[in-house]
XYZ file of C-alpha atoms in Angstrom:
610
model
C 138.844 137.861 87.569
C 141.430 137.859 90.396
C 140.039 141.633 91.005
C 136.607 140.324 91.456
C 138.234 137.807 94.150
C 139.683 139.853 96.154
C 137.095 141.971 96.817
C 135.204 139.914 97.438
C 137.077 138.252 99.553
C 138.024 142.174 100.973
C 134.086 141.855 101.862
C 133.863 139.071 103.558
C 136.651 140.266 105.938
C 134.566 141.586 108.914
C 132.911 138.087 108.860
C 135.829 136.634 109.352
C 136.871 139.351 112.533
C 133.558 137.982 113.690
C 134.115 134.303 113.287
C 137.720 134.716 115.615
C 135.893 137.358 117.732
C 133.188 135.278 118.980
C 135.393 132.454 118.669
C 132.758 130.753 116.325
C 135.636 128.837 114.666
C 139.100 127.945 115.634
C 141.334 129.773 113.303
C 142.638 126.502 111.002
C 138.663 126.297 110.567
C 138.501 130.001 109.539
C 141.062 129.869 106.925
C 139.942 126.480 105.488
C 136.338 128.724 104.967
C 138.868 131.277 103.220
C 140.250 128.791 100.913
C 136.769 127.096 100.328
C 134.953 130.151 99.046
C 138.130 131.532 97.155
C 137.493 128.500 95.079
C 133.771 128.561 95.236
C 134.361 132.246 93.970
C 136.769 131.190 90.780
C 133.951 128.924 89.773
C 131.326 131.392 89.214
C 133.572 134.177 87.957
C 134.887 131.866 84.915
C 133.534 132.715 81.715
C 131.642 129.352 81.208
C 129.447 128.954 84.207
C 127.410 125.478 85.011
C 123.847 125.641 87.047
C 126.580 123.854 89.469
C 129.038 126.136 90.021
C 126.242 128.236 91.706
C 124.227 125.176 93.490
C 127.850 123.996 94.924
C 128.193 128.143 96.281
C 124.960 128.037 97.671
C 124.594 124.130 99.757
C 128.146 125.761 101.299
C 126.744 128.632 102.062
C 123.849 127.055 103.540
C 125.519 124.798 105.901
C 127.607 127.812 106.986
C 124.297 129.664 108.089
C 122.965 126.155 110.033
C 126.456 125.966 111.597
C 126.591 129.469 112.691
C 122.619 129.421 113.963
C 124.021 125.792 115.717
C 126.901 127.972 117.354
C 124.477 130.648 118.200
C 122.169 128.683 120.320
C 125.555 126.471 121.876
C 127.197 130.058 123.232
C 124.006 131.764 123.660
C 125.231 135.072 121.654
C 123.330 136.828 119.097
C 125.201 136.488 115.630
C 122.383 137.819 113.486
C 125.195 140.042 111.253
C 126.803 136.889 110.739
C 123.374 135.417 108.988
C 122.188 138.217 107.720
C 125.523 138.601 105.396
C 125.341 134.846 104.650
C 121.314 134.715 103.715
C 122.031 137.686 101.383
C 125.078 135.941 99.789
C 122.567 133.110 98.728
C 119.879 135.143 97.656
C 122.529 137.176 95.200
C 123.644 133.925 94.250
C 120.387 132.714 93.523
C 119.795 136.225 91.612
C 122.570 135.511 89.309
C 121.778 131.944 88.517
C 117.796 132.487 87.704
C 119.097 135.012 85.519
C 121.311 132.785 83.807
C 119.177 129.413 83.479
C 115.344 130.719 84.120
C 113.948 128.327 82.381
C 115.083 125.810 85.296
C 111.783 125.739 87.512
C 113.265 124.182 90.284
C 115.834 126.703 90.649
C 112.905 129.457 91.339
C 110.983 127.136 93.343
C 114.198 126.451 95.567
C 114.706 130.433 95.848
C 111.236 130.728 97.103
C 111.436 128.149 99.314
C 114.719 129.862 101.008
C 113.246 133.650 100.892
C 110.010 132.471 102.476
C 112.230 132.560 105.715
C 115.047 134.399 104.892
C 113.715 137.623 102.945
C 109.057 136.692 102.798
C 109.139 140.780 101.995
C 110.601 139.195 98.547
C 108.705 136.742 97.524
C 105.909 138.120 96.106
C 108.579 139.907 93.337
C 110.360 136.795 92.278
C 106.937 135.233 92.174
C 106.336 137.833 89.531
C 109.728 137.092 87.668
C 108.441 133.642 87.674
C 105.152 133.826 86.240
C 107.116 135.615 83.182
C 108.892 132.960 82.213
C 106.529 129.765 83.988
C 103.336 131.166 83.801
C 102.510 127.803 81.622
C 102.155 125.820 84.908
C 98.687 126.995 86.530
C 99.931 125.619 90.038
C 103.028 128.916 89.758
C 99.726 131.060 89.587
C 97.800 129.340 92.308
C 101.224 129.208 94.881
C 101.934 133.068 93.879
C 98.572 134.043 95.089
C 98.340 131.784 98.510
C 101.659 133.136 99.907
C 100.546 136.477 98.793
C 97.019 135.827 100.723
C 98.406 133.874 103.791
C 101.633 136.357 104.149
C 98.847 139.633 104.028
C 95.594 139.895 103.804
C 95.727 143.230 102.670
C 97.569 142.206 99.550
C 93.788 141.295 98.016
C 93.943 143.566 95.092
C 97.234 142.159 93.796
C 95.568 138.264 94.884
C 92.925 139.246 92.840
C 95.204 140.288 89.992
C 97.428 137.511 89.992
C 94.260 135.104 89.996
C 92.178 137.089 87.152
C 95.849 136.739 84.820
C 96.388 133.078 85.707
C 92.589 132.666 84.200
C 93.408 134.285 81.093
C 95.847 131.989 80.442
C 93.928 128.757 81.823
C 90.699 129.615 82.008
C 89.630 125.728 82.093
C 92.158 125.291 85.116
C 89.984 123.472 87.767
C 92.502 124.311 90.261
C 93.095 127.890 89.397
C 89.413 128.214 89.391
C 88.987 126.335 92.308
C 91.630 128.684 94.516
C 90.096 131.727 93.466
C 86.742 130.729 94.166
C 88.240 129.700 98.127
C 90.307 132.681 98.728
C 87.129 135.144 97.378
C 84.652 133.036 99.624
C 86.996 133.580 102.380
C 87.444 137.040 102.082
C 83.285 137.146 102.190
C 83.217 135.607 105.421
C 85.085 137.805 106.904
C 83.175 141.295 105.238
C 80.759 143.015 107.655
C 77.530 141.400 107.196
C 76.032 144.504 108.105
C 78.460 147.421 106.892
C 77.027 149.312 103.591
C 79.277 151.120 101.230
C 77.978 154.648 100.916
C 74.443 155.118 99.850
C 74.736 151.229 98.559
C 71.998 149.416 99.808
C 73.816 146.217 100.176
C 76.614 145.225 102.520
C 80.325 144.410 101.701
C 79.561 140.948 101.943
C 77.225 140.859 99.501
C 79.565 142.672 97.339
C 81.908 140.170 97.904
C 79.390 136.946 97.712
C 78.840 138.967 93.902
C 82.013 138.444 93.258
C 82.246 134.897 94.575
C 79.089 134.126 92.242
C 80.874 135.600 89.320
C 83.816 132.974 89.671
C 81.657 130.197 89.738
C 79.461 131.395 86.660
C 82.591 132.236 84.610
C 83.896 128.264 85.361
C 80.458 127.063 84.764
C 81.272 128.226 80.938
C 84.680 126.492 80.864
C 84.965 123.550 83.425
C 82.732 120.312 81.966
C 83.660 118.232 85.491
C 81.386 117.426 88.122
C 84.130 117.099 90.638
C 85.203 120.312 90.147
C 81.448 121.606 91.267
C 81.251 119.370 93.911
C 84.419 120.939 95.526
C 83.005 123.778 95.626
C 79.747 122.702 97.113
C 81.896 121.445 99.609
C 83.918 124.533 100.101
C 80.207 126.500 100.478
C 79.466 124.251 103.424
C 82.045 125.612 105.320
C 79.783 128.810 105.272
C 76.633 127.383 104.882
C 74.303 130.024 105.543
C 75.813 133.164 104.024
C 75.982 130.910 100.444
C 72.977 128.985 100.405
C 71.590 131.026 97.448
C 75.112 129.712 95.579
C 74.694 126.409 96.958
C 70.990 126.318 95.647
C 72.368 127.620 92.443
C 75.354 124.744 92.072
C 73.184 121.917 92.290
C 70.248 123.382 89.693
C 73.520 123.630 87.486
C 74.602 120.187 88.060
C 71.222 118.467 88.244
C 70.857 119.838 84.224
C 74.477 118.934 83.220
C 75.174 115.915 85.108
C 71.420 114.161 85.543
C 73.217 110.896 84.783
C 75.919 110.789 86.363
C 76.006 108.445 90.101
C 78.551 110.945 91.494
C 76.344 113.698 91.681
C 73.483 111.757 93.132
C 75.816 110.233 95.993
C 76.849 113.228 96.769
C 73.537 114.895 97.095
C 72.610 112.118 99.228
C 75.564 112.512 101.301
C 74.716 116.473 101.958
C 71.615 115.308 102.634
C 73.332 113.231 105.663
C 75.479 116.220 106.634
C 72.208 118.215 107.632
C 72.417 120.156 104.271
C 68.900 118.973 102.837
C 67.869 120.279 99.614
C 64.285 121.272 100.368
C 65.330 123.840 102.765
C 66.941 125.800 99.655
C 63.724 125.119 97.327
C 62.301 126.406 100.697
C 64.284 129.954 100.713
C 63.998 130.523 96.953
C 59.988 130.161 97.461
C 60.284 132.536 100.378
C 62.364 135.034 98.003
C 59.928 134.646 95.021
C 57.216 135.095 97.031
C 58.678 138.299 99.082
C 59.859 141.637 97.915
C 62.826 142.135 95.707
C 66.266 141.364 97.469
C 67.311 144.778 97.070
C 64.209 146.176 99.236
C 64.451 143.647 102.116
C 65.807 144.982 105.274
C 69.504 143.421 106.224
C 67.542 141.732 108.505
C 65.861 139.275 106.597
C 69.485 138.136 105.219
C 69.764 136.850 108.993
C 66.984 133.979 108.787
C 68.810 130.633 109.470
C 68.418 128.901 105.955
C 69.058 125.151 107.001
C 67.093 123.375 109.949
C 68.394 121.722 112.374
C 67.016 117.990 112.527
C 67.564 114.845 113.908
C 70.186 112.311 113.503
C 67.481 109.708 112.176
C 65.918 112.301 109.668
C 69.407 113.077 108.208
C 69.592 109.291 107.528
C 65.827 109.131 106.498
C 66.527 112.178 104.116
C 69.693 110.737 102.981
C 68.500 107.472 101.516
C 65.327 108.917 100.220
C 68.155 110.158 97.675
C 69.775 107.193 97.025
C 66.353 105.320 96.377
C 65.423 108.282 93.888
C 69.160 107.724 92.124
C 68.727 103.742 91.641
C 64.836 104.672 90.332
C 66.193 107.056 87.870
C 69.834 105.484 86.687
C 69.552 102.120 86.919
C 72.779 101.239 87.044
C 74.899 98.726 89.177
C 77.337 101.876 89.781
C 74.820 103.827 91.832
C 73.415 100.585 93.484
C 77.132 100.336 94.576
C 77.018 103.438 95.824
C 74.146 103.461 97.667
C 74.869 100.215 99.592
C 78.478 101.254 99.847
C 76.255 104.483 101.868
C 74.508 102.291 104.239
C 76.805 99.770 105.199
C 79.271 102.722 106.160
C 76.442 104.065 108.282
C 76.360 100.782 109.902
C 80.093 100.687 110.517
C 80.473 104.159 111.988
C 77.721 105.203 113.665
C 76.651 104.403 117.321
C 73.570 106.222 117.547
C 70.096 104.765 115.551
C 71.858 101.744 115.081
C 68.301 99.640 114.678
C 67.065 102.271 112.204
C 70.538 101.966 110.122
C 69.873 98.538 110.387
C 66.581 99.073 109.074
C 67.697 100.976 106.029
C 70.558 99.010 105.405
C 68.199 95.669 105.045
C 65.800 97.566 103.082
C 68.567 98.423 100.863
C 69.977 95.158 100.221
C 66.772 93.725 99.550
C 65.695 96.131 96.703
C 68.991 95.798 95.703
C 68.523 92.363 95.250
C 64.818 92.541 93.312
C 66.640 95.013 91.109
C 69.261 91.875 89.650
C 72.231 94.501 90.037
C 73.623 94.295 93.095
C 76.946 93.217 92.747
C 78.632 89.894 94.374
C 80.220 91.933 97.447
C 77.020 93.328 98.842
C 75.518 90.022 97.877
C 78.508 88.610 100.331
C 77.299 91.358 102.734
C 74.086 89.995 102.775
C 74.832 86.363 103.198
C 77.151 87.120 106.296
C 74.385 89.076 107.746
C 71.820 85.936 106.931
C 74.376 83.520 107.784
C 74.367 84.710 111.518
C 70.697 84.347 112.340
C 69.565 81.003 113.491
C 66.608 81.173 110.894
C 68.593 82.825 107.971
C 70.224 79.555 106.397
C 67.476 78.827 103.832
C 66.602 82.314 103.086
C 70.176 82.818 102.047
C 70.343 79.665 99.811
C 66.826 81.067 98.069
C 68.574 84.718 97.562
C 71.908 83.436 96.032
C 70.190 80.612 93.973
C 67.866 83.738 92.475
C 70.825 85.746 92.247
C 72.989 82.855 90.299
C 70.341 83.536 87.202
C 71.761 86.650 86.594
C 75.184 86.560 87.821
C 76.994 83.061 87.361
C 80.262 84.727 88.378
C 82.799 82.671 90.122
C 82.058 84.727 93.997
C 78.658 84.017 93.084
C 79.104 80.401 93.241
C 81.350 80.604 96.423
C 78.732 82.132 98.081
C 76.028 79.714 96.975
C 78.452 76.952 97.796
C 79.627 78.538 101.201
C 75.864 78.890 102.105
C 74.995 75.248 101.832
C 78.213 74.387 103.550
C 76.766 76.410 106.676
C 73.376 74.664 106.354
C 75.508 71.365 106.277
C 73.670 70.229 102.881
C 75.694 67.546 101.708
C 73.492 66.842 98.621
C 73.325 70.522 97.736
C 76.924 70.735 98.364
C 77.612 67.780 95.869
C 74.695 68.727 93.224
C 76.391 71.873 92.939
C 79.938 71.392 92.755
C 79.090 68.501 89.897
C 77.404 71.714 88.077
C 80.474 73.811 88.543
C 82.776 71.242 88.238
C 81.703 70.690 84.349
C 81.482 74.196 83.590
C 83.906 76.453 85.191
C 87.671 74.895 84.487
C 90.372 75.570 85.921
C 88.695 78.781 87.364
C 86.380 77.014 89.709
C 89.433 75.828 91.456
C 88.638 77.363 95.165
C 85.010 75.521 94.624
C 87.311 72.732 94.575
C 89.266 73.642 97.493
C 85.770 74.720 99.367
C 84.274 71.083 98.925
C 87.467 69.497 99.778
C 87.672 71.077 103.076
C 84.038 70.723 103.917
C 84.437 66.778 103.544
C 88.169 66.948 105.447
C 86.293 68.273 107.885
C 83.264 66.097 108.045
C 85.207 63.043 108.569
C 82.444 60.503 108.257
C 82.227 57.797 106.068
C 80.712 58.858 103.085
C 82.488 62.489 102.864
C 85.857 59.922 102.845
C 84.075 57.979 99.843
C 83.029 61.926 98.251
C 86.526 63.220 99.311
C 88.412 59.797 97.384
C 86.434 60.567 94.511
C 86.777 64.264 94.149
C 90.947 64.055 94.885
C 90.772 61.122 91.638
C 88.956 63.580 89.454
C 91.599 66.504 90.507
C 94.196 64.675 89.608
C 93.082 63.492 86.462
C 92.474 67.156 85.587
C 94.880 68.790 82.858
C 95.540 72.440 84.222
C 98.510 73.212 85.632
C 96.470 75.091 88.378
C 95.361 71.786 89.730
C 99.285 70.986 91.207
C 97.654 72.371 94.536
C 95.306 69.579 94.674
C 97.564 66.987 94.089
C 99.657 68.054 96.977
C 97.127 68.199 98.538
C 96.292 64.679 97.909
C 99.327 63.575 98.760
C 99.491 65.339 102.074
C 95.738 63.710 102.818
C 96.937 60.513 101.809
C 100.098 60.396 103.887
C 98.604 61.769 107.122
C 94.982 60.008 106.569
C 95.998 56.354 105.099
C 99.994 55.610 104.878
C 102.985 56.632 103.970
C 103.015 54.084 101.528
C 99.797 54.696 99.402
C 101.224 58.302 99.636
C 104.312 57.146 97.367
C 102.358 54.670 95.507
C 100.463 58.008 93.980
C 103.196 59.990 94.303
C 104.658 57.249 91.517
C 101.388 57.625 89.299
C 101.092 61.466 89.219
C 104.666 62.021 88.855
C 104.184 60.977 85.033
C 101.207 62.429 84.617
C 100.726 65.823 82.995
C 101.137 68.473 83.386
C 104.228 68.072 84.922
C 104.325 69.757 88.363
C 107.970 70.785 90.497
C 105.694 71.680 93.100
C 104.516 67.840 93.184
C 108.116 66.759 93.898
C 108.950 69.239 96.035
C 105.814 68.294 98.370
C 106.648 64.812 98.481
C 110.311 64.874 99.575
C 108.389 67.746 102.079
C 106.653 64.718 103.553
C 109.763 62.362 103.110
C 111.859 64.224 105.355
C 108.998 64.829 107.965
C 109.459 61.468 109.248
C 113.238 61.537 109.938
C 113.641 58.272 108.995
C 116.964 57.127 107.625
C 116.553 53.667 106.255
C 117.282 52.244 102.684
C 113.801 52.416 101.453
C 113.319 55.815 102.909
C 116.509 57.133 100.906
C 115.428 55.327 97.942
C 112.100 56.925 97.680
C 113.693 59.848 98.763
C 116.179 59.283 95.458
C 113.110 59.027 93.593
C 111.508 62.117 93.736
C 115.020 63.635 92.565
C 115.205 61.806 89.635
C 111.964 62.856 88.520
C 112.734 66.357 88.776
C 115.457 65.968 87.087
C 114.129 63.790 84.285
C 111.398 66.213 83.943
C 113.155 69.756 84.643
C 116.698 69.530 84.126
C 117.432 71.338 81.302
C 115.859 74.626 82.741
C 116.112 74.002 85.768
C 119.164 74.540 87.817
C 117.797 74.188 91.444
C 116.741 70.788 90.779
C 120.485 69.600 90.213
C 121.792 71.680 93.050
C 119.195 70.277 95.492
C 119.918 66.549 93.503
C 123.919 67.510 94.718
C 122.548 68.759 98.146
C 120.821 65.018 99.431
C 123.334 63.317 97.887
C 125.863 64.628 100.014
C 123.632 65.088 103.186
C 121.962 62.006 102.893
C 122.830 59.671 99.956
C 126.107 58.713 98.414
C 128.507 61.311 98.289
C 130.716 59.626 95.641
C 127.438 60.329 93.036
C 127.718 64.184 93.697
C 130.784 64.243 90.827
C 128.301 62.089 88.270
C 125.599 64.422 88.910
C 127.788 67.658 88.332
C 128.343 66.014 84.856
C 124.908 64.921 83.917
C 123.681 68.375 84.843
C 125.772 70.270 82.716
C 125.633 67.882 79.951
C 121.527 68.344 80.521
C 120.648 72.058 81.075
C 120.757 74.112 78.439
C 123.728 76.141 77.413
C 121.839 79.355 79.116
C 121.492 78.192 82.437
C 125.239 76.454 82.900
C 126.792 79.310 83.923
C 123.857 79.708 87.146
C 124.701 76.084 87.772
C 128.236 76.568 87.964
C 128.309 80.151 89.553
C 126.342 77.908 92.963
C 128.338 74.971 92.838
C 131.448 77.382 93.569
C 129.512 79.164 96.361
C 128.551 75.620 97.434
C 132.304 74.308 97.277
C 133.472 77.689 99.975
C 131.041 76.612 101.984
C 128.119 78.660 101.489
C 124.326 77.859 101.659
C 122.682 76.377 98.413
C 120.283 78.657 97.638
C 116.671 77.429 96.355
């Protein structure tokens, strides 16, 4: 072992020369390096080495290489022996540690990741190593074949290779399929459209479109996804013309598997809106059928521009002629979500044809709503739209009320309810919130809140008589959900009336279940609001202490520590010792120790927290 070290360290000598030559380092730095890798060194030379030992070697050996580059650019010298010895230190140590733990995936991915700029002519072999021992993992197949593609084109064959192995082993990899069928479709792009092999009378594109075609058909047999098949419809726009026949191909595929699924209808829709319409590929196959066989047309004839170029408004006409087709032939609320979903984004982001989006938008909505399954958000859509036309009020009402008998959801009713607010029905306001009222439970409590504000904000005489009566029935309601109401009673009652009815209820609901915190915490809220300091004001004050207390003191440690908190702000400070007994005599044994833990903070001088 101490052989191995020193020459090693005999090695590393002209670095070292360099280091004081180019007065990289000062020499206590230089011989601190010395020590640093002598030790580094004993690690991996031991008999028993650790995945560490080597990761330690290598992070030091990587800041040494960003210190020198650092150094290089400060003096403005060239020390590219310097990194060159130091980037092939790591890579040997990297050698020797895949070959000890290769099973460690990260470890190979980490040596790529450092020979992609250090050594790229590399790569490509420990991708190989790799695959041997993680070829499990489709994505190692797909990242072996990208660098190979992006760091050479003219490293296709082995691509191709790596790709046709990687779909032996997965052939149901969407992915793996997926990259393949990119990398081939970009490689026919860039073929000579016009450039014949030989006597061959078709071009080296077409070879390679044949070969692009033979990826799909051979996923078509594994891959049962329609995402998968609309990626590559998507990847076949970027070349639109050369693979129309795929394209045309693709969707007769899908159309047989996938009939039934929305997906593949919204996105034949949205092609449709991208200027890729359908009927100009029914179009070309005609014209083919019709023709001479593809292998006696002149190259020519390949030329013809397959997809027309049309208007903004047709693309949108075209487009929802789709969608209308989809909702005839599924039937579902899914593609009637989709569809609207369609429009109102063409409302949103386009400038242009904004009265025929308009058009088709309203048209959509409205079938939507004859076809009872249009969900509650479009049917929110719609009564915004309705809501802002002087003339829309009662049409809305008539829509939601229709809708209601096939959708009693809770948004259903807020809509309804929000509708006649805007109309300023107060009978239809009150007719239906006694419906819901009966019905709905503690659910229907923002119908509650709804009518509540709507009579706040009438202020007249009889929405005070309607508002009186619907605060009573709150309270007397039995679900702890309702505690908002009753605060908010009390808050209308203080501000609105007095102080004093405020309390007087305040007295009442405090006993009355379901017991609320919330309640008591609201009240001495409005108690303090009003900064008064007299006896009755502490007493009531008191009050709302005791309740919380009496009510949630044995789980409750808060509620003593804010008890302990007035008394010595406001109260009588000679009670604060009492109370530290009565709560620890109350809560139960769990929650002493909380108590205790903030009365100490408390006694030091720090905040109560709550």
């Amino acid at each position: 072992m101490g052989e191995f070290i020193a020459e090693m360290q005999e090695r590393l000598l002209p670095e070292y020369e360099q280091m004081k030559l180019y007065q990289i380092f000062r020499p206590e730095q230089i011989r601190e390096c010395i020590r640093k890798r002598e030790r580094l060194l004993l690690n991996i030379a031991k008999s028993k080495k650790s995945m560490s030992d080597y990761l330690e070697f290598i992070v030091y050996e990587k800041t040494m290489y960003k210190t020198i580059t650092e150094k290089e650019k400060i003096a403005g010298i060239k020390l590219t022996g310097l990194k060159a010895s130091t980037c092939t230190r790591i890579m040997r140590m990297y050698r020797e540690m895949l070959t000890k733990f290769p099973h460690e995936q990260r470890l190979w991915e980490n040596c790529i990741k450092f020979s992609k700029k250090s050594a790229p002519q590399e790569v490509a072999g420990i991708y190989e190593k790799m695959l041997s021992y993680h070829g499990g993992d489709p994505q190692v197949w797909i990242n072996a074949a990208v660098w190979l593609y992006e760091y050479n084109r003219a490293n296709m064959p082995r691509v191709q290779d790596i790709l046709l192995r990687g779909l032996q082993r997965h052939p149901a990899s969407e992915s793996l399929n997926n990259c393949f069928f990119n990398i081939q479709l970009k490689e026919a792009a860039l073929a000579d459209s016009k450039r014949s092999l030989g006597d061959n009378t078709i071009s080296e594109q077409d070879i390679q479109m044949e070969r692009v075609v033979a990826i799909y058909r051979n996923s078509l047999a594994n891959i049962t996804n329609l995402d998968y098949f609309l990626k590559l419809l998507e990847s076949c726009e970027d070349h639109a013309e050369l693979t129309a026949k795929l394209q045309f191909d693709i969707i007769e595929d899908i159309q047989t598997k996938f009939s039934r699924e929305p997906a593949l209808w919204d996105a034949l829709a949205k092609r449709e809106l991208r200027g890729y319409h359908l009927g100009d590929l029914m179009n070309m196959t005609e014209n083919e059928d019709d023709g001479e066989p593809s292998e006696k047309k002149s190259r020519t004839d390949t030329q013809v521009k397959v997809f027309q170029t049309r208007s903004k408004k047709r693309c949108i006409q075209l487009c929802a002629e789709v969608y209308k087709t989809a909702v005839q032939q599924l039937q579902t609320q899914e593609m009637w979500n989709l569809y609207l979903d369609a429009m109102l984004a063409l409302s949103k982001n386009h400038k242009t044809e904004r009265a025929y989006i308009q058009k088709c938008l309203a048209s959509a909505l409205q079938d939507g709503h004859r076809s009872k399954l249009m969900h509650s958000r479009h049917y929110a859509t719609l009564s915004m739209i309705l809501g802002s036309d002087e003339n829309g009020g009662e049409i809305c009402v008539r829509i939601l009320t229709e809708a209601l008998q096939h959708d009693d959801s809770l948004r259903m009713h807020e809509l309804l309810l929000a509708a006649h607010i805007r109309n300023d029905d107060e009978s239809s306001v009150h007719k239906l919130f006694s419906q819901v009222r009966r019905t709905m439970g503690a659910a229907g409590l923002p119908l509650w809140q709804m009518v509540i504000a709507y009579y706040r904000a009438r202020n007249d005489s009889q929405a005070k008589r309607q508002l009186n009566d619907i605060y009573t029935q709150a309270c007397k309601e039995a679900w702890p959900e309702f505690a908002d109401l009753r605060c908010s009673y009390l808050r209308y009652l203080w501000h609105e009336h007095s102080p004093a009815k405020a309390r007087d209820e305040y007295a009442k609901l405090a006993q009355q279940p379901p017991m609320s915190l919330q309640l008591h915490r609201e009240m001495i809220s409005l108690i303090e609001s009003t900064k008064l300091k007299d006896l009755s004001t502490i007493k009531a004050w008191r009050m709302c202490y005791e309740f919380m207390a009496t009510y949630f003191g044995k789980k409750e440690p808060s509620v003593w520590l804010e008890y302990i908190a007035f008394e010595r702000d406001h109260g009588e400070a000679k009670s604060i010792a009492l109370l530290s007994r009565r709560a620890l005599s109350t809560l139960e044994p769990q929650f002493v120790s909380a108590f205790e833990a903030e009365r100490a903070m408390a006694h030091v001088g720090m905040a109560i927290t709550r």
